[in-house]
Short mmCIF file of C-alpha atoms in Angstrom, two decimals:
data_model
loop_
_atom_site.label_atom_id
_atom_site.label_comp_id
_atom_site.label_asym_id
_atom_site.label_seq_id
_atom_site.Cartn_x
_atom_site.Cartn_y
_atom_site.Cartn_z
CA MET A 171 -17.93 9.01 -19.69
CA ILE A 172 -15.02 11.61 -18.81
CA ASP A 173 -11.67 10.09 -18.31
CA TYR A 174 -8.71 12.30 -17.06
CA ASP A 175 -5.20 12.11 -15.18
CA VAL A 176 -4.19 14.18 -12.43
CA GLN A 177 -0.61 14.76 -12.67
CA PHE A 178 1.26 17.00 -10.19
CA ASP A 179 4.32 18.98 -11.38
CA GLY A 180 6.53 21.02 -8.68
CA LEU A 181 4.25 19.47 -6.10
CA GLN A 182 7.48 18.52 -3.83
CA GLN A 183 8.27 22.24 -3.36
CA ILE A 184 4.83 22.57 -1.55
CA LEU A 185 4.63 19.24 0.24
CA SER A 186 6.71 19.12 3.38
CA GLY A 187 9.09 16.59 4.44
CA GLY A 188 8.86 14.38 1.24
CA ALA A 189 5.38 13.46 1.94
CA GLN A 190 4.29 10.49 -0.43
CA THR A 191 0.59 10.99 -0.18
CA ILE A 192 -1.87 13.60 -0.33
CA THR A 193 -5.63 13.89 0.81
CA LEU A 194 -8.18 14.38 -1.74
CA ASN A 195 -11.38 16.06 -0.49
CA TRP A 196 -14.04 15.16 -3.43
CA VAL A 197 -17.11 17.22 -2.82
CA ASN A 198 -20.08 15.91 -4.86
CA TYR A 199 -23.48 17.45 -4.77
CA LEU A 200 -26.33 15.11 -5.62
CA ASP A 201 -28.63 17.88 -6.70
CA LYS A 202 -32.25 17.94 -6.21
CA LEU A 203 -33.78 17.00 -9.55
CA GLU A 204 -37.19 15.88 -8.59
CA ILE A 205 -39.91 18.06 -6.99
CA ASN A 206 -40.42 15.38 -4.02
CA HIS A 207 -37.06 15.43 -2.35
CA LYS A 208 -38.13 12.59 0.08
CA TYR A 209 -38.93 10.22 -3.00
CA GLU A 210 -35.55 11.33 -4.40
CA ARG A 211 -33.46 10.57 -1.29
CA ASN A 212 -34.58 7.00 -1.36
CA TYR A 213 -32.81 6.72 -4.89
CA SER A 214 -29.74 8.47 -3.82
CA SER A 215 -26.64 6.98 -2.20
CA ILE A 216 -22.81 6.76 -1.95
CA TYR A 217 -21.24 3.49 -2.93
CA TYR A 218 -17.78 2.49 -2.43
CA LYS A 219 -15.80 -0.69 -3.23
CA PRO A 220 -12.85 -1.95 -0.74
CA THR A 221 -10.31 -3.74 -2.96
CA ASP A 222 -10.85 -6.98 -0.75
CA ASP A 223 -14.63 -7.14 -0.53
CA SER A 224 -17.89 -6.53 -2.23
CA SER A 225 -19.35 -2.95 -2.58
CA ASP A 226 -20.91 -1.12 0.35
CA ARG A 227 -22.99 2.06 0.78
CA CYS A 228 -23.28 5.08 2.85
CA SER A 229 -27.01 6.12 3.14
CA CYS A 230 -28.20 9.42 1.68
CA THR A 231 -31.77 9.42 3.55
CA ALA A 232 -29.99 10.60 6.65
CA THR A 233 -26.65 12.58 7.54
CA ASP A 234 -24.38 9.51 7.71
CA GLU A 235 -20.39 8.80 7.75
CA VAL A 236 -18.53 5.46 7.08
CA GLU A 237 -14.98 5.18 7.67
CA ALA A 238 -12.74 2.86 5.78
CA LYS A 239 -9.39 4.62 6.62
CA ALA A 240 -7.59 1.01 7.06
CA ARG A 241 -8.89 -0.34 3.89
CA ALA A 242 -7.62 0.11 0.33
CA VAL A 243 -10.77 1.40 -1.88
CA LYS A 244 -11.00 0.75 -5.44
CA TRP A 245 -13.87 3.33 -6.20
CA VAL A 246 -16.15 5.66 -4.73
CA SER A 247 -19.85 6.71 -6.53
CA GLY A 248 -22.36 8.97 -5.87
CA VAL A 249 -25.53 7.98 -7.58
CA ASN A 250 -29.04 9.35 -7.59
CA GLN A 251 -32.23 7.79 -9.61
CA PHE A 252 -30.70 8.60 -13.08
CA PHE A 253 -27.21 9.39 -12.86
CA ASN A 254 -23.71 8.64 -11.01
CA THR A 255 -20.45 10.25 -10.61
CA THR A 256 -17.46 7.87 -9.87
CA LEU A 257 -13.93 8.39 -8.89
CA LEU A 258 -12.11 5.17 -9.68
CA ALA A 259 -8.31 4.61 -8.83
CA ASP A 260 -5.99 2.64 -11.42
CA GLU A 261 -4.96 0.39 -8.21
CA SER A 262 -6.56 1.73 -5.06
CA PHE A 263 -6.72 4.43 -2.64
CA LYS A 264 -5.30 3.93 0.65
CA GLY A 265 -8.36 4.69 2.65
CA ALA A 266 -11.62 6.76 2.64
CA VAL A 267 -14.02 8.58 4.81
CA ILE A 268 -17.38 8.72 3.18
CA SER A 269 -20.23 11.07 4.41
CA THR A 270 -23.35 12.52 3.48
CA GLU A 271 -25.12 15.61 4.78
CA VAL A 272 -28.67 15.73 4.25
CA ARG A 273 -30.20 19.39 4.19
#
C-alpha cells in the first residue's frame, strides 16, 4: 500500500475567480497480464462507492461509462484478477464520471 497526500501551494495564482474545487482526471491502465485477453477482461472492472449507497461497478468487458456527478463518492478502484489501484478520499469526492475503453 502506498499512501500519499496531495497539497497545492500557490494554486490560487493559477485558478481563476477563487475556485474552490478542481477536477482530477485519473487515468489507470489495466495492463494486459494474461495471454487470453477475453478471459482477463472477465476479471477486470472499475468499482466505486457512493457515500450513501453500496458499491457499484463499471464493466471492463466493453466500453462503458457511469456518471455519478450528483453523488458524493468515497472511493474508485480499478481491479483485475490479481491487483487493484484505489483512489480513496478522506471524506468524499463531490462526484465522478467513471469510464472504460476496451481496445
